[in-house]
Short mmCIF file of C-alpha atoms in Angstrom, two decimals:
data_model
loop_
_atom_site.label_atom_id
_atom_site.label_comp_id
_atom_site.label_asym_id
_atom_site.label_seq_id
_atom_site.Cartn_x
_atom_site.Cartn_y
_atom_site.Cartn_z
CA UNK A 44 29.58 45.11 -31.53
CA UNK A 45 32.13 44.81 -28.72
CA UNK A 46 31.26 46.72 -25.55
CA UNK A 47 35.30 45.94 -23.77
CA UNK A 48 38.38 44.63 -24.89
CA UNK A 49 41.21 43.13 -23.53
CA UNK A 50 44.75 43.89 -25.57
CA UNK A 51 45.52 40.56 -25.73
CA UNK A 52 42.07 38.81 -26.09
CA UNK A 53 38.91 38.95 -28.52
CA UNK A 54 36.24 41.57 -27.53
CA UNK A 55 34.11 40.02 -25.37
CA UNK A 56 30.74 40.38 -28.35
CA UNK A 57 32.57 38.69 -30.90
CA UNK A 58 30.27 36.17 -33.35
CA UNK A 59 30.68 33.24 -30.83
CA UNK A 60 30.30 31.30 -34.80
CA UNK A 61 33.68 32.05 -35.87
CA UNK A 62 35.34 29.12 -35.58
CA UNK A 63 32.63 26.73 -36.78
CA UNK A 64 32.03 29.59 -39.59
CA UNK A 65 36.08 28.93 -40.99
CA UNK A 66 35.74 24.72 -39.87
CA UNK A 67 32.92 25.09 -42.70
CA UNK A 68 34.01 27.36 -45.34
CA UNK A 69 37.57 25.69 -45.34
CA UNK A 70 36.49 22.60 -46.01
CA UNK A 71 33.73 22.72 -48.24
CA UNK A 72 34.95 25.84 -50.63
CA UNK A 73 37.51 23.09 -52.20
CA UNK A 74 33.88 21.37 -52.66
CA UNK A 75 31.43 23.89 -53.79
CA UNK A 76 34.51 24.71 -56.29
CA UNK A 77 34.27 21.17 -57.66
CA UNK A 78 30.75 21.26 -57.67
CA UNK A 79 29.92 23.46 -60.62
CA UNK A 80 31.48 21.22 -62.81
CA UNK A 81 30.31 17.92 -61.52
CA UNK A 82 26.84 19.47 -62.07
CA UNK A 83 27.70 19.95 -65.18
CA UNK A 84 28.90 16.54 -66.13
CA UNK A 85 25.76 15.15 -65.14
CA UNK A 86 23.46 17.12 -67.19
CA UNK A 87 26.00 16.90 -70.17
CA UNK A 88 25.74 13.21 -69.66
CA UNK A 89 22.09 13.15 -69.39
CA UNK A 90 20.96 15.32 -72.16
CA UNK A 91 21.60 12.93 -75.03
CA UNK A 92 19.25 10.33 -73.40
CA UNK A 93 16.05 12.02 -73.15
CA UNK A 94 13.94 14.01 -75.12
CA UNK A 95 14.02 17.94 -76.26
CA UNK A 96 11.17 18.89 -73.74
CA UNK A 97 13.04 16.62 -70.47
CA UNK A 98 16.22 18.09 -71.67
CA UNK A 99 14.93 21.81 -71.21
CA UNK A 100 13.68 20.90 -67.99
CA UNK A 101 16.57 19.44 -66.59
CA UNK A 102 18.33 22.26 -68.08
CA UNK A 103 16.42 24.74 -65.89
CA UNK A 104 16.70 22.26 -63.14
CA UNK A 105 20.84 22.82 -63.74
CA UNK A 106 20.51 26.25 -63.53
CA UNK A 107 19.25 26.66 -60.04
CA UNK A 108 21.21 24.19 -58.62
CA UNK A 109 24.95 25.23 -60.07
CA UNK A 110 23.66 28.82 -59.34
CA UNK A 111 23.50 27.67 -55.74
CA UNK A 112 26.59 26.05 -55.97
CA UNK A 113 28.51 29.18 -57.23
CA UNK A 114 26.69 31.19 -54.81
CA UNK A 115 28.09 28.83 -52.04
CA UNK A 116 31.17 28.59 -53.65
CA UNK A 117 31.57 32.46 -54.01
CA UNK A 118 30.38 32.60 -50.39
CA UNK A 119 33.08 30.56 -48.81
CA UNK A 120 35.75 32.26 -50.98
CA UNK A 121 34.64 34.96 -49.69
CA UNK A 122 34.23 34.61 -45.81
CA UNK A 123 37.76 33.31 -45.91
CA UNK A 124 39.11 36.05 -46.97
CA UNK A 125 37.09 38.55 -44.57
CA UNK A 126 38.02 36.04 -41.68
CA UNK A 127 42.07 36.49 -42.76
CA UNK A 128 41.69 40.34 -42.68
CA UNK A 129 39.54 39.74 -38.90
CA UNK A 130 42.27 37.39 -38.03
CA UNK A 131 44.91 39.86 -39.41
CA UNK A 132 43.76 42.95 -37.21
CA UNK A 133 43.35 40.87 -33.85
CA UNK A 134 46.92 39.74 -34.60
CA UNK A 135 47.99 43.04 -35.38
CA UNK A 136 46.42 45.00 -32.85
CA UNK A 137 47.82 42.25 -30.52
CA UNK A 138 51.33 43.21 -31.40
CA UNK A 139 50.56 46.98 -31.06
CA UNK A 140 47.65 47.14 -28.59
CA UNK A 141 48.05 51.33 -28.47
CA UNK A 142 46.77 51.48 -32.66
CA UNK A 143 48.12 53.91 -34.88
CA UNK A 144 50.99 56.27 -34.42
CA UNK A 145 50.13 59.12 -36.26
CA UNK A 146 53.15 61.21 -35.74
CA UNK A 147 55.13 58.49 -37.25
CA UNK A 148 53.50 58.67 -40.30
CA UNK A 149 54.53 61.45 -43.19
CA UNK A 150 51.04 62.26 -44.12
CA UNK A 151 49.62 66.27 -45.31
CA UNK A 152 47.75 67.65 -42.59
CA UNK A 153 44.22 67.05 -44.91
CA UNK A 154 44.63 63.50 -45.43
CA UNK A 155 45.71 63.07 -41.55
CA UNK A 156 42.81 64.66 -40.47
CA UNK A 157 40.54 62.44 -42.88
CA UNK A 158 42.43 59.65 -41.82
CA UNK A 159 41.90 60.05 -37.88
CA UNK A 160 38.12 60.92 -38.71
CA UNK A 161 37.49 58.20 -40.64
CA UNK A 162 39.83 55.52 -38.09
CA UNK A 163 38.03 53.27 -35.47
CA UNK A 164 39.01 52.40 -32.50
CA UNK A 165 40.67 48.83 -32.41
CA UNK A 166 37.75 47.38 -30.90
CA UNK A 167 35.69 49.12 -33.63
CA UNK A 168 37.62 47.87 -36.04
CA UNK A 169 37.54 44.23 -35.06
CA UNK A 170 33.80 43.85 -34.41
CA UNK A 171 33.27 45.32 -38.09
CA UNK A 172 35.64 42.84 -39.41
CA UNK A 173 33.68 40.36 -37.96
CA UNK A 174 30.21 41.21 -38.53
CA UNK A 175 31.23 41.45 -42.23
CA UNK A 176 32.26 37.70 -42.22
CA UNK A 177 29.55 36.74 -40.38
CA UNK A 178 26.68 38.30 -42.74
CA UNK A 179 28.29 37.44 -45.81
CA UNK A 180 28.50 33.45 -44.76
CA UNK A 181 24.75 33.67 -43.50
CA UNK A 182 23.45 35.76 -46.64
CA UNK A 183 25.31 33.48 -48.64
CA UNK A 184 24.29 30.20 -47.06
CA UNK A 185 20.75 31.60 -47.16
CA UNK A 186 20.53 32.27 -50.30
CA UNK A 187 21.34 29.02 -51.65
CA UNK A 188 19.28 26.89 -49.07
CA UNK A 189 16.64 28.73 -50.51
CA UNK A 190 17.86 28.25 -53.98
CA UNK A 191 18.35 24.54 -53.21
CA UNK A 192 14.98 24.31 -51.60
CA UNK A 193 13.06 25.61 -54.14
CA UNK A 194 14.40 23.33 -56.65
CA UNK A 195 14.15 20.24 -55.45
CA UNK A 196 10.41 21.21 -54.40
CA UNK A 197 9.90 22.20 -57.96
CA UNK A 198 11.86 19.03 -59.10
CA UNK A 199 9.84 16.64 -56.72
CA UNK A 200 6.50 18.07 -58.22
CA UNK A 201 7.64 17.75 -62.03
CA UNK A 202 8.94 13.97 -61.03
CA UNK A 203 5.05 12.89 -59.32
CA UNK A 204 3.52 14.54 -62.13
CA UNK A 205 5.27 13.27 -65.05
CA UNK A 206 5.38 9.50 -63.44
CA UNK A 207 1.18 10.24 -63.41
CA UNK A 208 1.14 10.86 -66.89
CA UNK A 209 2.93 8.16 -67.84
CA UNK A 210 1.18 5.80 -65.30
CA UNK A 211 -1.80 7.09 -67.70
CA UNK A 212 -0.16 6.94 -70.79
CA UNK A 213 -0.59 11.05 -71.59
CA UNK A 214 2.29 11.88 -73.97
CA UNK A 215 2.60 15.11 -72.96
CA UNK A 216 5.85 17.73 -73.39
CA UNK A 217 8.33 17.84 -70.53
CA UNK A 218 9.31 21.36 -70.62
CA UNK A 219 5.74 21.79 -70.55
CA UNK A 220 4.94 20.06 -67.68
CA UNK A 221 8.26 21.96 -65.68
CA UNK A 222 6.81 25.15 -65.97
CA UNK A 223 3.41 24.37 -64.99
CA UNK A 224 4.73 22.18 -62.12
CA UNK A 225 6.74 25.71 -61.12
CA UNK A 226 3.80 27.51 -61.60
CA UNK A 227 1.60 25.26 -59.59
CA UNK A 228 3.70 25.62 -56.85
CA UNK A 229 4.76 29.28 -56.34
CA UNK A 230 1.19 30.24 -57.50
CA UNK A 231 -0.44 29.36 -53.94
CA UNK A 232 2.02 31.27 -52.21
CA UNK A 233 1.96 34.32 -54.51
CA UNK A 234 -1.85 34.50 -53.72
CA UNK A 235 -1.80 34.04 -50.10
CA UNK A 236 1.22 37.06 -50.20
CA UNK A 237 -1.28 38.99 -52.23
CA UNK A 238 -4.31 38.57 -50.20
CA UNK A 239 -2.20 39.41 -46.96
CA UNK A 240 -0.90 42.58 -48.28
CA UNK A 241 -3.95 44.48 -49.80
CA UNK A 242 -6.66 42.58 -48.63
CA UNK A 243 -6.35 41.48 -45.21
CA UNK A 244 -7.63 44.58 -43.42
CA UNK A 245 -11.09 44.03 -45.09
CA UNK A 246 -11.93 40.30 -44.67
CA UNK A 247 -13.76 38.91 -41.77
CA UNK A 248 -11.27 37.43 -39.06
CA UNK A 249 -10.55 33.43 -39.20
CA UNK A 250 -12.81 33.57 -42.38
CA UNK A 251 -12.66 30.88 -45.11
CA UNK A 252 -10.05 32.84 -47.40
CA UNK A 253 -7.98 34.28 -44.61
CA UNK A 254 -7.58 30.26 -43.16
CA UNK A 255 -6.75 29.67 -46.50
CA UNK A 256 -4.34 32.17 -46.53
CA UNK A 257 -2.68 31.31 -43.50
CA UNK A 258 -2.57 27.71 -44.58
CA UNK A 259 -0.65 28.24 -46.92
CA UNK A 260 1.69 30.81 -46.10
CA UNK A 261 2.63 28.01 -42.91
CA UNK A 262 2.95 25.80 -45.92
CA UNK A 263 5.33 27.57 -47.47
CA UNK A 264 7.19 28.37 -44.31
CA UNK A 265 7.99 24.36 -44.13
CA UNK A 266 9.72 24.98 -47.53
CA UNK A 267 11.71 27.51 -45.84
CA UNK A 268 9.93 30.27 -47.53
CA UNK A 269 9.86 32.38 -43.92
CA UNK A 270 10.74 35.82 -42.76
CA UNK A 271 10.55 35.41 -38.98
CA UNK A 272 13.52 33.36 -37.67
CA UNK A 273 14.93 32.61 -41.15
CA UNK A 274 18.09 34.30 -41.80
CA UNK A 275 17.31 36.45 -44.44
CA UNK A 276 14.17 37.68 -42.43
CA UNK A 277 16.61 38.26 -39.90
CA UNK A 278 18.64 40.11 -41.55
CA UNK A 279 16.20 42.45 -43.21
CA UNK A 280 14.78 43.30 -40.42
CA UNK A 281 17.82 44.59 -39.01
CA UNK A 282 19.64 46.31 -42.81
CA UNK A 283 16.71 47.53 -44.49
CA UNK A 284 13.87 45.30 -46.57
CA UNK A 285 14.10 46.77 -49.46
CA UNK A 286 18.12 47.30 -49.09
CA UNK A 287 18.72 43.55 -48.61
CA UNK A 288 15.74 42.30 -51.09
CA UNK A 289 17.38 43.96 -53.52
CA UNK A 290 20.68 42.72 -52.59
CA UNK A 291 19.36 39.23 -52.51
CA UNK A 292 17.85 39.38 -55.71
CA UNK A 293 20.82 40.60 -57.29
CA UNK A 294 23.07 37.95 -55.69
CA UNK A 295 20.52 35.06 -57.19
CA UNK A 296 20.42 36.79 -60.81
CA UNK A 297 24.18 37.02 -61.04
CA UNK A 298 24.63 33.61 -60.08
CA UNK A 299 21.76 32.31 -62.30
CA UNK A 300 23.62 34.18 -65.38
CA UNK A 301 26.86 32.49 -64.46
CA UNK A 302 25.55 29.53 -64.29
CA UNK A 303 24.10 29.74 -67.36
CA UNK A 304 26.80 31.45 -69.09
CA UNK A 305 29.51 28.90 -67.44
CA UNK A 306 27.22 25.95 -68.82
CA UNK A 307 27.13 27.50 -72.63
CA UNK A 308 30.92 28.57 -72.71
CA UNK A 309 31.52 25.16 -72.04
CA UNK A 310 29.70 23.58 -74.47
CA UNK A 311 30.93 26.37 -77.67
CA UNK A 312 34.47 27.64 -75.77
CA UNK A 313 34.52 29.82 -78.77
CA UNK A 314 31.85 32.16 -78.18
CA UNK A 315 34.35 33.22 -75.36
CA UNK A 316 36.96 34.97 -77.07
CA UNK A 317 37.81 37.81 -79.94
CA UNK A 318 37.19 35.57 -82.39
CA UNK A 319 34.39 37.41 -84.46
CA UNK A 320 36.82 37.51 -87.88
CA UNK A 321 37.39 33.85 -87.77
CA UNK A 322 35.62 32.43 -91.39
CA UNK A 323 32.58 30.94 -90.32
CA UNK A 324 29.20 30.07 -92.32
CA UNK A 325 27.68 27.76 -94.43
CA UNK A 326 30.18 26.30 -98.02
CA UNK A 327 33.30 26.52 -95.84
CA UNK A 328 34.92 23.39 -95.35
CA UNK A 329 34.75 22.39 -91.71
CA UNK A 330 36.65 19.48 -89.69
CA UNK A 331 34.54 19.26 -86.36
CA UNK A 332 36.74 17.32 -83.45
CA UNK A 333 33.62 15.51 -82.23
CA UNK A 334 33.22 13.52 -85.48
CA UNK A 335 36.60 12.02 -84.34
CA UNK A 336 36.66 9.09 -81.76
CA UNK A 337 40.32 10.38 -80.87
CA UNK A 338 39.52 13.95 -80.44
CA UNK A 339 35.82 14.20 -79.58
CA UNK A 340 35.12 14.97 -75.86
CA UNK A 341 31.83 12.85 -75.06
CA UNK A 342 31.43 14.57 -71.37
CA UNK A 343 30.81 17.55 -72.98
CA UNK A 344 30.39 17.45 -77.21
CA UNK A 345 26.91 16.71 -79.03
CA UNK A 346 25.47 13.12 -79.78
CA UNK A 347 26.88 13.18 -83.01
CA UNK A 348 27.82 10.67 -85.48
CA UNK A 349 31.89 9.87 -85.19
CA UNK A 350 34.41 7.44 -87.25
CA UNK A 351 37.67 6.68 -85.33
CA UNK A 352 40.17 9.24 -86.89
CA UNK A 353 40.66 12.13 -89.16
CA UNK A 354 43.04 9.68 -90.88
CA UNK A 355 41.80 6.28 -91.63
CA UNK A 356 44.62 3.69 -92.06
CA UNK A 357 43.12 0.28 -92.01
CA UNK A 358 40.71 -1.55 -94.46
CA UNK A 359 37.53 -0.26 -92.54
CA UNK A 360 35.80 2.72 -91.65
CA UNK A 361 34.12 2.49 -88.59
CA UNK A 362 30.55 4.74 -88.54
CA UNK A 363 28.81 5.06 -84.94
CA UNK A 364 25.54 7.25 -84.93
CA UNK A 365 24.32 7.16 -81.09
CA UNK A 366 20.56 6.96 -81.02
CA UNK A 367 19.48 10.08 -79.59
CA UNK A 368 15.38 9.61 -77.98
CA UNK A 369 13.75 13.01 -79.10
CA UNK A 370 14.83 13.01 -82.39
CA UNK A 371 14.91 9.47 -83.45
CA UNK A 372 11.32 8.77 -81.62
CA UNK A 373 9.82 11.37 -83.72
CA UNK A 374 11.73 10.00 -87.16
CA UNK A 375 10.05 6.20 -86.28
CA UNK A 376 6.70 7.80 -85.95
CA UNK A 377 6.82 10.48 -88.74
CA UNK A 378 8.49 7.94 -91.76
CA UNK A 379 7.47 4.38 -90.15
CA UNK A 380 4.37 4.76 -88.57
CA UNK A 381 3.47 0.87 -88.52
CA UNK A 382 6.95 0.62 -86.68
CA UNK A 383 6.55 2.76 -83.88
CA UNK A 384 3.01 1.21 -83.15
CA UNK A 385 4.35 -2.14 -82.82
CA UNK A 386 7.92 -2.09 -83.05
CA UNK A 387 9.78 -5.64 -84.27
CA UNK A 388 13.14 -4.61 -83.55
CA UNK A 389 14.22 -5.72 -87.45
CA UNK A 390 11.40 -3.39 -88.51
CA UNK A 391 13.51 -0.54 -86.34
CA UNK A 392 16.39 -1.16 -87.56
CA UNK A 393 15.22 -0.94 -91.04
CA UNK A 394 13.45 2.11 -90.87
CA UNK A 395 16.54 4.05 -88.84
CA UNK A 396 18.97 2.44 -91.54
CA UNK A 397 16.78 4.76 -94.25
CA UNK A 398 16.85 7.83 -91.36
CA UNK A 399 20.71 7.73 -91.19
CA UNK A 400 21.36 6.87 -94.86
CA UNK A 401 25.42 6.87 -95.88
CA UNK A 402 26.85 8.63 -98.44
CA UNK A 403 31.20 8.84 -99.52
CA UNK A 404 31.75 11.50 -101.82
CA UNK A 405 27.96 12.08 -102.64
CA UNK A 406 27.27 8.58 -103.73
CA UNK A 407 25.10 6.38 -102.01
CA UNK A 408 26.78 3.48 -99.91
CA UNK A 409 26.26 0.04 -101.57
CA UNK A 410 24.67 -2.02 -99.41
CA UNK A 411 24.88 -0.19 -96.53
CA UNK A 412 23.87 -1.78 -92.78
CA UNK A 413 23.65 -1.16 -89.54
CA UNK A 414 24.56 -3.33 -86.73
CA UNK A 415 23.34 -2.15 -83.06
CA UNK A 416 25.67 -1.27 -80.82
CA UNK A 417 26.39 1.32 -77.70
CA UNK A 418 29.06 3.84 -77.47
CA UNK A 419 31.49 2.69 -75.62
CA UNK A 420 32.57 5.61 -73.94
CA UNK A 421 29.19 6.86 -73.20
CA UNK A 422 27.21 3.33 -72.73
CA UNK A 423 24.49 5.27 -74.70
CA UNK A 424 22.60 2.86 -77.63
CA UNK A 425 23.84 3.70 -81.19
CA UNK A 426 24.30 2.42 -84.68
CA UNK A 427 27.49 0.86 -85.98
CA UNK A 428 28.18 0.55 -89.70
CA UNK A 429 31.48 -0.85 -90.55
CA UNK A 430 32.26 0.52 -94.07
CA UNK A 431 34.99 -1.25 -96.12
CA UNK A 432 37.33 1.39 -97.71
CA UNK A 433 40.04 -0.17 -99.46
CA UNK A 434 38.79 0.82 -103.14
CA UNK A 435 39.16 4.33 -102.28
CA UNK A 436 41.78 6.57 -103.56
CA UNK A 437 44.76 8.31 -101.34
CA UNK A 438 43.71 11.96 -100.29
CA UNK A 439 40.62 13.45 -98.99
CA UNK A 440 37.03 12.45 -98.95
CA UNK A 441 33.50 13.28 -97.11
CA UNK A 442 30.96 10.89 -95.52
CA UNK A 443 27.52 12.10 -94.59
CA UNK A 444 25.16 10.68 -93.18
CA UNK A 445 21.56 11.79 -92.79
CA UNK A 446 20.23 13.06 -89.34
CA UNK A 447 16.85 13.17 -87.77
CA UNK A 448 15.86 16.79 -86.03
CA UNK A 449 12.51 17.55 -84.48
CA UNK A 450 13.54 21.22 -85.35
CA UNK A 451 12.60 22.95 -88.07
CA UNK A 452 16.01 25.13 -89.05
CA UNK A 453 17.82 23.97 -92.04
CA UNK A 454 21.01 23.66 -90.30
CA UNK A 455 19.47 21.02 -87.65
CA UNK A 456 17.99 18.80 -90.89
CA UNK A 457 21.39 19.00 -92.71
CA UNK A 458 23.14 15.88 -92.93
CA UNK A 459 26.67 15.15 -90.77
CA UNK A 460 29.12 16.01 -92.65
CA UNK A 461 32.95 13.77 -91.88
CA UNK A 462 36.01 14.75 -93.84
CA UNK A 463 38.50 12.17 -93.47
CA UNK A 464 41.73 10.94 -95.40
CA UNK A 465 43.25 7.78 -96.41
#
């Protein structure tokens, strides 16, 4: 978009942004890298203390904000690298202001005269690279804000309307409650979009609906839901509506699927991989690394119950089952009913010492109890049975223990299952 240029300057159009534009995506792409998986920390962290329902919320909630992140982060990545091939031709064309020498070059007389067609003038050439960095750090920054924005709208409204129904103690399901709260709040705007559209020409000026239409569509606009000075709107405008709505909604769906997929390749790294002839299945004997205090990760691995090694050397076996909300909630109320009513914490304790019963080599544990206790790499509340192991034999052996699901699939009801060896 130059209209001059000196040989040994910038043309005189270029984005006047530029240097605030690599200030910004130089520092913060180290950031938005490191994002993704501090987002996902978090929500690994917080999933084992809430219920199923809050746990598919937040879940969602994860989605849209590590999409923005990767969006940002993908954004950044790339500006820098348009604003090194900018940088590269100002340099270059600094060095050799006069541009390409094609007699120097042994090229066939078709490609040459594609080449020269197709060439721009330095200028030309310059003011493309620049407008291509420029667009692609406002789409992208766009994009997320709205990403962002949307969220924590959608998060705000799920927050005031759960703390309601708890204020009036209304058990009601979490996931639930997300999708209505998302619902409640795009629905307004989806309505006023509709009525402007196809039925503005035919109602009656400054009449009740179109007020109500206009109210909130300026709502909305607040949000940053706006195609006038907003830089998407801006930007449509000027490459097409449909061109760069399609575009858009591309960019958001490929980072919402790599969020998602990112988040579940993390939690089962082997679904990544060639590794569909690899025995799997049920009567297979299986040594899962998060039954082990010494190998389990517990930033990312299920609440599961864990004993301290694969290997058990001293006179005890130590047994932690973390309490996990959803599923041990619904085991009070379904087998202790009295309990969960009015719950005497030795009552509790009673009735989750029958939930999680213990089992060595398919015999019940003598006297088995529970002591409370946290994880102490998690700080999350869980059960602690120290099980005296001295009697039994050198070699291998199994402890399960008995799980609480509020799923119905037979793997989710099937007991843990803990080789270990002495």
């Amino acid at each position: 978009m130059s209209e001059s240029h000196a040989p040994d300057g910038l043309p005189k159009r270029t984005t006047p942004t530029w240097e605030v534009e690599l200030l910004i995506s130089g520092v913060a792409v180290f950031a938005m890298l490191q994002l993704p998986g501090w987002l996902d920390g978090a929500i690994f962290a917080m999933m084992p203390r809430v219920d199923r329902g809050m746990g598919s919320a937040l879940m969602t909630m994860h989605v849209y904000l590590k999409s923005a992140a990767l969006i940002l982060a993908t954004t950044f990545s790339i500006h820098l690298l348009l604003r090194a091939q900018w940088i590269a031709l100002v340099g270059t064309y600094s060095v050799f202001p006069d541009g390409v020498r094609w007699s120097a070059l042994r090229l066939g007389p078709i490609r040459k005269e594609v080449e020269q067609r197709k060439e721009k003038s330095p200028p030309e050439a310059m003011d493309a690279a620049d407008n291509r960095a420029t667009l692609v750090f406002a789409l992208g920054v766009a994009m997320a804000s709205s990403l962002l924005g949307i969220s924590l709208s959608i998060g705000l409204l799920f927050l005031l309307v759960t703390s309601a129904l708890r204020l009036l103690g209304i058990d009601a399901d979490a996931s639930r409650v997300f999708g209505l709260s998302a619902m409640a709040l795009m629905l307004p705007l989806l309505v006023a979009m509709t009525i402007d559209r196809y039925l503005a020409p035919r109602l009656r000026p400054q009449g009740w609906i179109w007020r109500a239409s206009a109210a909130a569509i300026g709502f909305y606009r607040v949000l940053g839901v706006s195609r006038g000075s907003n830089v998407l709107g801006l930007i449509a405008s000027h490459g097409g509506e449909k061109r760069i709505g399609a575009l858009t909604m591309a960019i958001v769906v490929i980072g919402m699927a790599a969020a998602l997929f990112s988040t579940i390749w993390r939690l089962d790294p082997s679904s990544l991989g060639g590794y569909a002839r690899f025995p799997s299945g049920e009567g297979l004997q299986v040594v899962d690394p998060s039954h082990y205090d010494d190998q389990r990760d517990p930033g990312i691995d299920r609440a599961v119950a864990y004993i301290q090694s694969s290997v058990v050397i001293g006179p005890y076996l130590k047994l932690v089952v973390p309490y996990r909300p959803g599923d041990d909630d619904a085991a009070l109320r379904l087998r202790c009913p009295a309990v969960a009513a009015e719950p005497a914490p030795d009552a509790v304790l009673a009735c989750l010492t029958a939930a999680h019963a213990i089992r060595i080599d398919g015999k019940p544990l003598a006297g088995q109890a529970y002591e409370i206790s946290e994880d102490p790499r998690t700080d999350r509340p869980a059960l602690l049975a120290m099980i005296d192991v001295r009697a039994l034999a050198p070699g291998r052996h199994v402890l399960t223990v008995e799980r609480t699901s509020t799923l119905k699939t037979k793997k989710a009801n099937e007991p843990y299952t803990i080789p270990f060896w002495r």
